[in-house]
Structures are given as structure tokens and as C-alpha cells.
């Protein structure tokens, strides 16, 4: 069996001529190989993928499933990787999130494997032999470095403002090292900044080994690169991502990266906090994690390719799965055509949220009393304000039949990661994600599962809202919808089929700061799955209610999260096709004026 491997041939190949050169390379080699492997999202990788498709040659795509859902950012890589996903026979995804995105697009699940990224393999293998760049001159007395790289064409009009933010810092013991990229706009801005500010140092472009040395020995990384966002996690280095959107949200969820967007003020403010001696924020972000793999992706792939079953799969004709197939009722494959087949008994797992409150024991005891006992409980803890380990350990001893685990972060990761936990860790049919300010009656989980089944597998939950109108300045009137109704979104409690979360994880992320409830309902509605609010208190013990002493305390999220992003978010999803239950004036003109208002305001989505 012969393989042709195409890696990142074109760090700067985006011109028409260079794309033609890449095509010529592909055609020159295509006749002598049975399987092609492409890595990444470069134009040469796309060219190789297209030629493989034209020649009916099985294609393996490494680093598959990365998405920003914005064709202009990064350009042209976002379109390149979408296209490669259409023609690849096997997708080697770096993470469960990338896998979820691919499956949400209709890729057959047996064509996706989660092995990590080979870029981390390379960092692991190179780490012991890297040497410092000869051109980096650390100022006398300085012992801290920040590694800065900027080159993306979509940042061309921001280079100067970003460098001014860095240059405006009052630091004397830190060198900001900038390898000057050959992009003319990037070169001009970098060289001007190095003349203007003494703590910014320009050096020639670096080779791979030198770059790895900088990642390992810098205290912090500022970059608009995709690969560096990944590689920095291997060395436990925090990253400030100088882009509007990133396809590497796993690092953000892990707490080691922050998305800056087009916001020099945010960059300067965060840098000031990170650069102070013994910065707590820097320490919290400097955690070695493996959101993109453990450096063994290539070894796993080699073992997979030894299998005859893998070879058969690679030669199988490509097709995109009908996404409606996964929403059909379960069938019994062993039953004869004339036999009546009962579906499997559904199971449920619970994901709890823990921040500052002391409600955990109340909720765990609620879980133990359920008529539908969860098969697993996960507690997602943001920051360690409360030591929950003694509570969990004591509860475990009393309830050996219900496994419970803690997923913790030193940073406040806000609201999205708990849904990632629900999808990637749970194996149950249904999942229930609960805020830390609610309590459940003994029949709540069973009741919600049955209610979901009776309403076409709907998302069900509490604290429901419908949008009744919207103003041109983004302010929207919302109604607390009465019970037993279809609604626009729910909060406090979310119960749904675990499999449906792939639609949420595979969808465009509009903001990570807030609005996960709105974005979840929108992602599901796009797949024909509606949101319902069941009756909360009924005679059989099925209820969801606020823990009154906690729900309106000082830790309530609405007291700390600005509401403008939620207002902007509603306008944005209306523009992109969300269908509210009964909004009276959600017409195109009003939506456009609403978005124009936010575009002119200081709010960044």
C-alpha cells in the first residue's frame, strides 16, 4: 500500500500562480499512490484534495473539523477546510468538538476519529532539541519575554492599533519579540512599532525549531496564527488570540486562551494584568493542557491504517448522511420485519453547575431521590470559590450506585463548557444540564424525558421566554411564557437528547460570553427541533423551582453579565433565520436597523 502525504507546503501560497504550482505537484505524483493524506487547511492541501477526488483516490484529512463559520476569517483557510471535508474519506479530528462539527454537517460517524493533532506530535518530538533564535537579544536585566506574531490579511487595518496597545504598556522588564512576517502590511506595521517602542523587538522570520523555543520560553503568546494557538497548549503558555473568531475554541474552553477580537483597549487592559509580577491571571492561564491531543495522533493513525476494515471504509463511496436519520425513533436491528420491537429504555445523565453558591448538596440529594436515576453526574466548577470535594466524597459513599465526577477550571469559563461536558463525556440517551439555583422534584427528570418524547423530541426546561417585539436600538420585549407552551428559549434547566447537542456544538458560536440558552434553541430549531416549557409543578412530584434564597443573590449571572450582547444576539439570529413564536415586528427592516445600531455602538458581539 502506497501513501502520498501532503503537509503544509505553502506557508505563503495563496496567489493564483502558487495554487497552480500546488496542482502541478499533485498531478505529478497522483499515479503512484493508493491513498493520499493531507494536513491542515492550506491552498496546497485543498489542491491535493481536489485532485484526489477527481482521480477517485481515497483522501485522509488531518486536522479536520476546525470551523469559524465565517468564510472571510481566516481567509482562505475556512473555505479550504470546508471543501476538504466534502471530499475526504477519513477525517482525523483533533478534538471531540471538531468531531461534533463534522457529524453535524452530515459526515458519516465511522469516517471520523478523534486522535489529536499532528502539530502537537511535532512539538512533542521537537521539544528536546530546540535551540534559541540567534537574533533575539534580550535587554540587560530582563528575564521575561512575550512572543508576538501577526500576519493575517483580515488584520491588516488593525496591526498598528494592536502594536500601539502593546507599546503603551508601562513595562521595563519584558521584551515583546516579533518575528517580522513577509506580508508587506505586517512588515511595515511591525518595523514601525519596533522603532517607536523600546520594549518591542523585531527579528527576522523564524524556523520551526526557533519558533518552538520561543513558545516554550515566553511567558505569553500574542498571535493571529492558528497553529500557534494549538502548539502553545503543549508548553502551557497562555495565548491572546488577535482575531474576531477562532477555530480553536477548545483552548478558550480550557482556560488557556482569550479571544481579543478587534479590541485594542481589551488587549492593553488584559496585558496590563498579565504582565504584573506574580500575576494570578497569568498563573491560572499557564496550565499545560491537551485540548488538541497528547502528541500521539500519528501513532494512532498508523495503527488504524493497518486494519483491513479501515481500507474497506476508505474505498467505500462517499456520501453525506441525511441529518434527519439521527432524529428517527430507535429501531431494533435484530427484529424480523413482522415483529413488534420496543425501543431501548432511555437513560439520562446530569450536569450540574458550581460557581460561588452552596447549593450542591441540595441538588445532589434531589438527584438521589429521582424516579429516573441518572447513570452519571458531572459537576462543572468554574473557579474554586467553594471547596466541593468533601461534599462530593461524602455523598459518593452514601450513593455508590450513582457515579459523580468533578470537571473543574481555575478560570470562570462562563456557560458554554457544561454543554461540551454533556456531549463529550455522557453516553446516556438524554442529558439534563442544571443551573445551581434550582431544585428538582422526585419525578422531574422522568417527566421531562416523557414530555420531550411526546413533543417530537423537543428541548424542554424552565424559566422560558418568548420575544414579543424588538426596537431599532436592540431592546427587546420578552414575555415569561406560560407553562405547557412552545417557547423561544428556556433557562435554569435543559433536558434533551444528548445526540442533539452535536447540532449546538457544530453550529456557529456568536458569543462565548453569554446567550448560550438562545444559541442552543436556535441551533436546534435549524434542525427542526423546537423548545418547550412543560408545567413545572404537578401532583406526581414533578417540579422545577428556584432555590429562593439563592436565585436572586449577588451571584446571579444577570447582575454581572451585560444585557446588550443578548439584545445584539437576538437581532443577529433573527437575521440568520430564527423563527420566534410570536414576535410582532421582527421584520427585515427592523432587524437591519437594530444591527446597524450595535455596529455603531461600542458593543462588540
XYZ file of C-alpha atoms in Angstrom:
605
model
C 0.000 0.000 0.000
C 1.470 3.364 -1.065
C 0.724 6.691 0.620
C 1.360 10.247 -0.507
C 1.483 12.760 2.350
C 0.905 16.477 1.727
C 1.809 18.698 4.671
C 1.722 22.488 4.812
C 3.581 23.111 1.554
C 2.528 26.723 1.302
C 3.003 28.962 4.289
C 2.560 31.819 1.848
C 0.905 30.097 -1.135
C -2.298 31.981 -1.722
C -1.712 33.554 -5.119
C -3.142 32.057 -8.292
C 0.308 31.070 -9.583
C 1.218 29.277 -6.398
C -2.093 27.422 -6.388
C -1.310 26.277 -9.928
C 2.124 25.123 -8.763
C 0.472 23.114 -5.983
C -1.852 21.480 -8.520
C 1.102 20.585 -10.710
C 2.811 18.930 -7.738
C -0.334 16.897 -7.040
C -0.724 15.721 -10.635
C 2.944 14.805 -10.809
C 2.568 12.253 -8.022
C -1.001 11.026 -8.243
C -0.438 7.938 -10.398
C 1.894 6.161 -7.997
C -0.119 6.215 -4.775
C -3.188 4.413 -3.443
C -4.087 6.806 -0.590
C -3.329 10.474 -0.079
C -3.001 12.214 3.288
C -3.327 15.996 3.589
C -2.743 18.038 6.713
C -4.293 21.368 7.582
C -6.214 23.906 5.528
C -3.670 25.433 3.150
C -4.295 26.011 -0.542
C -1.854 23.248 -1.472
C -3.784 20.873 0.773
C -7.019 21.861 -0.961
C -5.411 21.369 -4.367
C -4.234 17.900 -3.372
C -7.680 17.053 -2.031
C -9.437 18.104 -5.211
C -7.064 16.146 -7.422
C -7.508 13.083 -5.211
C -11.270 13.467 -5.585
C -11.035 13.829 -9.385
C -8.885 10.690 -9.528
C -11.127 8.739 -7.070
C -8.141 8.362 -4.723
C -9.081 7.902 -1.031
C -8.133 11.005 0.955
C -7.299 11.247 4.668
C -7.599 14.738 6.168
C -5.553 15.529 9.265
C -6.701 18.482 11.420
C -10.290 18.010 10.267
C -13.373 19.740 11.625
C -11.969 23.170 12.518
C -14.548 25.895 11.942
C -15.132 29.628 12.465
C -18.274 29.624 10.259
C -17.012 32.834 8.647
C -15.650 32.407 5.111
C -13.619 35.607 5.415
C -11.882 34.673 8.686
C -9.424 33.135 8.269
C -9.238 33.669 4.516
C -8.988 31.428 2.519
C -8.482 28.649 5.064
C -12.099 28.440 6.226
C -13.327 27.616 2.727
C -10.375 25.282 2.144
C -11.203 23.085 5.131
C -14.948 23.056 4.445
C -14.189 21.837 0.925
C -11.731 19.190 2.131
C -14.438 17.849 4.446
C -16.646 17.226 1.405
C -14.079 15.043 -0.365
C -12.204 13.295 2.469
C -12.696 9.581 3.065
C -11.347 9.716 6.645
C -11.321 12.726 8.967
C -8.708 12.795 11.738
C -10.173 15.341 14.163
C -8.083 16.944 16.916
C -10.928 17.013 19.463
C -14.447 15.882 20.282
C -15.675 19.363 19.369
C -14.245 19.034 15.857
C -15.830 15.594 15.600
C -19.207 17.033 16.609
C -18.936 19.728 13.941
C -18.203 17.214 11.213
C -21.037 14.901 12.200
C -23.381 17.892 12.441
C -22.518 18.623 8.795
C -23.538 15.128 7.752
C -20.189 13.292 7.729
C -20.721 9.612 8.497
C -19.607 8.974 12.073
C -17.436 5.948 11.226
C -15.341 8.191 8.966
C -14.286 10.423 11.905
C -11.653 9.552 14.505
C -10.507 11.789 17.377
C -6.734 11.350 17.643
C -5.485 14.859 18.415
C -3.473 16.998 16.033
C -0.190 16.016 14.433
C 1.016 19.562 15.124
C 1.206 18.564 18.795
C 3.093 15.408 17.766
C 5.680 17.615 16.088
C 6.008 19.849 19.161
C 6.470 16.810 21.394
C 9.185 15.354 19.163
C 10.995 18.679 18.674
C 10.909 19.935 22.264
C 14.136 18.334 23.454
C 16.239 19.556 20.520
C 15.116 23.149 20.034
C 17.641 25.979 20.265
C 17.164 29.725 20.891
C 16.996 32.058 17.887
C 20.326 33.734 17.321
C 18.720 37.094 16.506
C 16.760 37.533 19.743
C 18.607 39.979 22.002
C 17.167 40.214 25.480
C 17.690 43.599 27.106
C 20.018 43.528 30.082
C 18.166 42.806 33.301
C 15.085 41.480 31.546
C 14.030 37.915 32.258
C 10.577 37.773 30.673
C 9.505 37.553 27.040
C 6.222 37.796 25.166
C 6.064 36.163 21.736
C 4.084 38.234 19.193
C 3.092 37.169 15.668
C 0.664 38.993 13.388
C 0.219 38.418 9.679
C -3.406 37.643 8.711
C -4.747 39.743 5.855
C -8.046 40.329 7.703
C -5.984 42.082 10.417
C -4.237 44.455 8.010
C -6.086 47.526 9.271
C -5.518 46.543 12.914
C -1.778 45.889 13.063
C -0.937 49.457 14.058
C -3.586 49.718 16.793
C -2.557 46.355 18.264
C 1.113 47.396 18.339
C 0.155 50.740 19.904
C -1.702 48.823 22.647
C 1.422 46.756 23.316
C 3.702 49.764 23.108
C 1.552 51.773 25.501
C 2.241 49.379 28.367
C 4.368 50.610 31.241
C 6.804 47.666 31.333
C 10.561 47.722 31.643
C 11.424 44.089 32.365
C 9.594 42.418 29.450
C 10.682 42.082 25.835
C 7.975 41.669 23.183
C 9.664 39.680 20.419
C 8.167 39.988 16.908
C 9.418 37.797 14.036
C 8.621 40.033 11.070
C 6.290 38.323 8.611
C 6.925 38.839 4.860
C 3.348 40.089 4.345
C 4.137 43.736 3.378
C 1.406 45.193 5.584
C 2.607 43.146 8.559
C 6.246 44.082 7.877
C 5.536 47.801 7.726
C 3.499 47.855 10.951
C 5.965 45.699 12.903
C 9.055 47.653 11.885
C 7.354 50.960 12.711
C 6.401 49.661 16.157
C 9.952 48.428 16.851
C 11.312 51.885 16.101
C 8.634 53.597 18.184
C 8.681 51.391 21.303
C 11.833 50.202 23.048
C 10.297 47.053 24.538
C 9.144 45.719 21.129
C 11.940 43.901 19.264
C 11.769 42.904 15.602
C 13.687 39.851 14.389
C 13.812 38.018 11.037
C 11.326 35.194 10.327
C 11.985 32.115 12.467
C 12.297 28.479 11.538
C 10.204 25.773 13.179
C 12.720 24.929 15.904
C 13.258 28.577 16.823
C 9.509 29.145 16.970
C 9.114 26.185 19.328
C 11.864 27.589 21.550
C 10.024 30.903 21.735
C 6.772 29.154 22.660
C 8.480 27.197 25.402
C 10.415 30.108 26.892
C 7.948 33.002 26.584
C 5.595 33.878 29.411
C 2.774 34.688 26.994
C 1.867 34.474 23.297
C 0.027 37.098 21.228
C -0.916 35.756 17.815
C -3.385 35.605 14.960
C -1.898 32.269 13.839
C -3.946 29.090 14.005
C -1.152 26.595 14.608
C 0.489 28.598 17.394
C -2.791 28.571 19.328
C -2.503 24.793 19.420
C 1.222 24.428 19.965
C 1.231 26.878 22.882
C -1.014 24.483 24.833
C 1.750 21.854 24.743
C 4.048 24.218 26.639
C 1.340 25.569 28.928
C 1.610 29.085 27.554
C -1.361 31.488 27.666
C -2.470 32.897 24.322
C -4.262 36.122 23.468
C -5.883 35.465 20.088
C -5.784 38.579 17.919
C -8.747 37.649 15.754
C -12.512 38.106 15.620
C -13.128 34.362 15.532
C -11.077 31.259 16.155
C -11.454 27.678 15.003
C -9.536 26.590 18.135
C -12.213 27.299 20.746
C -11.062 24.226 22.694
C -8.189 26.294 24.127
C -10.610 29.029 25.149
C -12.790 26.437 26.882
C -9.673 25.045 28.580
C -8.924 28.491 30.019
C -5.558 28.969 28.325
C -6.645 31.329 25.514
C -8.659 34.544 25.326
C -10.239 35.853 22.130
C -9.402 39.557 21.786
C -11.308 40.415 18.610
C -10.898 43.897 17.161
C -10.429 45.477 20.555
C -7.051 47.145 21.285
C -8.445 48.504 24.567
C -9.234 44.975 25.740
C -5.782 43.841 24.630
C -3.997 46.579 26.568
C -6.107 46.075 29.697
C -5.608 42.310 29.781
C -1.896 42.632 29.009
C -1.501 45.033 31.915
C -2.981 42.424 34.267
C -0.946 39.575 32.804
C 2.373 41.438 32.887
C 2.383 42.472 36.535
C 4.850 40.431 38.627
C 3.319 37.214 40.016
C 0.097 37.804 38.092
C -2.655 35.482 39.292
C -4.378 35.600 35.887
C -1.133 34.578 34.167
C -0.654 31.731 36.627
C -4.224 30.497 36.165
C -3.874 30.525 32.373
C -0.411 28.897 32.388
C -1.712 25.376 32.782
C -0.421 22.634 30.499
C -3.477 21.048 28.938
C -4.184 18.803 25.995
C -7.267 20.146 24.198
C -5.648 19.228 20.863
C -4.187 15.865 21.775
C -1.316 14.315 23.677
C 1.211 14.183 20.841
C 0.413 10.621 19.691
C -2.004 11.256 16.819
C 0.298 9.881 14.122
C 0.929 6.673 16.058
C -2.808 6.060 16.381
C -3.351 6.738 12.692
C -0.621 4.267 11.679
C -2.283 1.562 13.766
C -5.683 2.370 12.260
C -4.329 2.090 8.711
C -3.090 -1.440 9.410
C -6.705 -2.596 9.658
C -8.369 -4.188 6.641
C -11.681 -2.744 7.835
C -10.179 0.737 7.545
C -9.053 0.038 3.996
C -12.564 -1.132 3.105
C -14.049 2.042 4.601
C -11.615 4.269 2.659
C -12.702 2.683 -0.610
C -16.416 2.949 0.190
C -18.213 5.590 -1.910
C -18.592 8.933 -0.162
C -21.986 10.182 0.939
C -23.254 12.803 3.340
C -25.605 11.413 5.946
C -29.201 12.578 5.895
C -29.251 14.515 9.151
C -32.867 13.558 9.743
C -31.779 9.917 10.114
C -30.434 10.543 13.600
C -33.753 12.013 14.702
C -35.748 8.871 13.919
C -37.027 6.678 16.786
C -34.620 3.869 17.722
C -35.133 0.619 15.854
C -34.276 -2.957 16.820
C -31.908 -4.304 14.205
C -32.377 -7.905 15.327
C -36.175 -7.980 14.950
C -37.840 -9.600 11.964
C -39.956 -7.382 9.739
C -43.215 -8.688 11.217
C -42.179 -8.439 14.864
C -43.088 -5.551 17.142
C -39.909 -4.005 18.528
C -39.798 -1.856 21.635
C -37.077 0.853 21.733
C -34.367 0.666 24.326
C -35.182 2.123 27.739
C -33.818 5.696 27.740
C -31.095 6.715 30.165
C -30.168 10.157 31.458
C -27.074 11.872 32.853
C -26.996 15.135 34.798
C -24.537 18.036 34.514
C -24.542 20.457 37.445
C -23.002 23.919 37.549
C -20.936 25.110 40.507
C -19.678 28.660 40.922
C -19.967 30.531 44.236
C -23.124 29.081 45.722
C -23.505 26.371 48.364
C -26.430 24.602 46.711
C -24.550 21.485 45.595
C -25.640 19.137 48.377
C -29.284 20.126 47.886
C -29.053 19.275 44.199
C -27.190 16.001 44.751
C -29.859 14.880 47.202
C -32.514 15.819 44.617
C -30.732 13.564 42.137
C -30.621 10.639 44.576
C -34.405 10.887 45.017
C -35.292 10.830 41.312
C -37.643 8.186 39.933
C -35.350 8.069 36.883
C -31.902 7.601 38.402
C -29.079 9.176 36.337
C -26.331 6.865 35.144
C -23.694 9.554 35.832
C -23.405 13.027 37.345
C -20.809 15.612 36.338
C -20.197 18.802 38.306
C -18.688 21.627 36.233
C -16.934 24.013 38.608
C -15.834 27.453 37.436
C -13.102 28.807 39.697
C -12.545 27.280 43.133
C -14.561 29.635 45.327
C -16.090 26.723 47.234
C -14.247 23.506 48.122
C -16.781 20.965 46.925
C -14.586 17.882 47.260
C -15.625 16.959 50.837
C -19.295 17.261 49.854
C -18.816 15.070 46.798
C -16.717 12.451 48.599
C -19.232 12.138 51.433
C -22.145 11.895 49.001
C -20.330 9.232 46.956
C -20.022 6.993 49.994
C -23.759 7.181 50.581
C -24.780 6.707 46.935
C -22.460 4.121 45.413
C -24.927 3.435 42.598
C -24.541 6.917 41.035
C -21.057 7.830 39.739
C -20.196 11.501 40.214
C -17.147 13.382 38.905
C -15.878 16.955 39.049
C -14.750 18.870 35.955
C -13.017 21.997 37.242
C -11.367 25.087 35.787
C -9.211 27.680 37.508
C -10.948 30.325 35.388
C -14.594 31.280 35.097
C -15.387 29.659 31.755
C -18.928 31.055 31.743
C -21.794 28.984 30.392
C -20.842 27.001 27.279
C -18.422 24.326 28.605
C -21.094 22.454 30.589
C -22.815 21.572 27.316
C -19.490 20.340 25.951
C -19.164 18.119 29.019
C -22.700 16.813 28.496
C -21.972 15.822 24.900
C -18.405 14.542 25.130
C -18.470 12.695 28.477
C -22.008 11.367 28.696
C -23.061 8.177 26.938
C -26.715 8.371 28.017
C -29.721 8.859 25.742
C -30.689 12.134 27.445
C -28.817 14.791 29.391
C -30.054 17.308 31.932
C -27.995 20.472 32.416
C -28.945 22.410 35.553
C -28.077 25.831 36.926
C -27.010 25.951 40.562
C -30.086 27.884 41.716
C -32.812 25.277 41.077
C -34.133 22.240 42.861
C -35.985 19.260 41.379
C -38.977 17.245 42.459
C -38.511 13.473 42.554
C -40.177 12.889 39.171
C -38.736 15.858 37.280
C -36.209 14.017 35.086
C -38.597 11.220 34.122
C -41.398 13.690 33.488
C -39.183 15.857 31.214
C -37.965 12.885 29.189
C -41.548 11.735 28.629
C -42.628 15.305 27.848
C -39.819 15.635 25.287
C -40.814 12.365 23.649
C -44.448 13.474 23.494
C -43.452 16.756 21.777
C -41.336 15.424 18.905
C -38.122 15.106 20.951
C -38.189 18.779 21.956
C -35.720 20.592 24.163
C -37.551 21.174 27.455
C -36.658 23.228 30.505
C -37.540 26.130 32.699
C -37.556 29.935 33.002
C -38.867 30.204 29.463
C -39.022 33.315 27.301
C -40.643 34.402 24.073
C -39.769 37.586 22.209
C -42.805 39.762 21.613
C -41.149 42.753 19.922
C -37.828 44.419 19.215
C -36.779 48.057 18.974
C -34.370 49.570 16.474
C -31.919 50.076 19.344
C -31.906 46.394 20.088
C -34.042 46.425 23.192
C -36.478 43.581 23.025
C -39.639 42.910 24.929
C -39.724 39.401 26.327
C -42.515 37.543 27.978
C -42.214 34.880 30.628
C -44.216 32.315 28.761
C -46.940 30.380 30.481
C -46.355 26.700 31.084
C -47.042 23.909 28.638
C -46.217 26.038 25.592
C -43.695 26.129 22.772
C -41.270 28.958 23.549
C -38.267 30.716 22.055
C -35.796 29.504 24.675
C -35.566 28.100 28.207
C -33.172 28.559 31.112
C -32.264 27.151 34.546
C -32.780 23.596 33.308
C -32.246 21.988 29.901
C -33.287 18.383 29.149
C -32.768 16.971 25.666
C -31.410 14.034 23.723
C -27.651 14.026 24.193
C -27.116 13.408 20.477
C -28.835 16.696 19.628
C -26.073 18.654 21.359
C -23.888 17.997 18.324
C -26.094 20.497 16.462
C -25.227 23.114 19.087
C -21.514 22.283 19.226
C -21.379 22.103 15.439
C -23.025 25.490 14.934
C -21.581 28.964 14.661
C -20.730 30.476 18.059
C -21.951 34.072 18.119
C -20.580 34.883 21.570
C -18.974 32.837 24.349
C -19.752 35.471 26.971
C -23.482 34.879 27.328
C -26.585 33.761 25.450
C -25.892 30.036 25.444
C -29.602 29.447 26.072
C -30.618 31.460 22.988
C -27.921 29.922 20.803
C -28.884 26.384 21.862
C -32.525 26.834 20.913
C -31.550 28.459 17.596
C -29.131 25.650 16.696
C -31.805 23.050 17.424
C -34.537 24.958 15.600
C -32.350 24.926 12.476
C -32.576 21.121 12.658
C -36.340 21.104 13.183
C -36.187 20.623 16.967
C -38.363 23.046 18.948
C -38.176 24.282 22.543
C -40.994 23.709 25.035
C -41.681 24.668 28.608
C -43.592 21.950 30.454
C -45.695 22.570 33.504
C -43.317 22.947 36.428
C -45.356 21.815 39.396
C -47.756 18.891 39.113
C -49.225 16.422 41.556
C -46.885 13.495 40.898
C -43.835 15.294 42.325
C -42.564 16.597 39.004
C -41.408 20.146 39.577
C -38.601 22.553 38.947
C -38.397 25.539 41.231
C -35.955 28.201 42.295
C -33.979 27.797 45.471
C -35.421 31.064 46.717
C -32.583 32.049 48.988
C -30.103 31.710 46.105
C -31.775 32.618 42.841
C -31.693 36.378 43.406
C -28.480 36.577 45.395
C -25.418 38.620 44.399
C -24.077 35.750 42.288
C -26.977 35.794 39.830
C -25.449 35.953 36.349
C -27.772 38.684 35.089
C -26.247 41.041 37.679
C -22.753 40.559 36.241
C -23.391 39.925 32.541
C -24.321 42.964 30.427
C -27.624 42.535 28.629
C -26.604 44.361 25.444
C -24.839 41.285 23.980
C -28.044 39.295 24.446
C -30.013 42.002 22.672
C -27.493 42.048 19.824
C -27.593 38.234 19.733
C -31.351 38.171 19.273
C -31.131 40.602 16.334
C -28.338 38.537 14.815
C -30.102 35.174 14.960
C -33.278 36.759 13.581
C -31.223 37.944 10.621
C -29.887 34.414 10.168
C -33.256 32.700 10.205
C -34.501 32.213 13.762
C -38.302 31.960 13.790
C -39.767 33.345 17.028
C -43.073 32.061 18.320
C -44.904 35.385 18.152
C -42.706 38.481 17.645
C -44.919 41.285 16.339
C -42.350 43.354 14.441
C -39.417 41.075 13.612
C -39.304 42.264 10.008
C -36.178 42.678 7.902
C -36.032 46.471 8.136
C -36.258 46.499 11.940
C -33.629 43.769 12.233
C -31.230 45.634 9.940
C -31.683 48.893 11.874
C -31.128 47.012 15.124
C -27.842 45.512 13.884
C -26.762 48.851 12.460
C -27.289 50.401 15.890
C -25.000 47.853 17.536
C -22.446 48.203 14.751
C -22.165 51.913 15.523
C -22.162 51.426 19.297
C -19.177 50.429 21.426
C -20.585 46.929 21.873
C -18.604 44.109 20.288
C -20.511 40.920 19.700
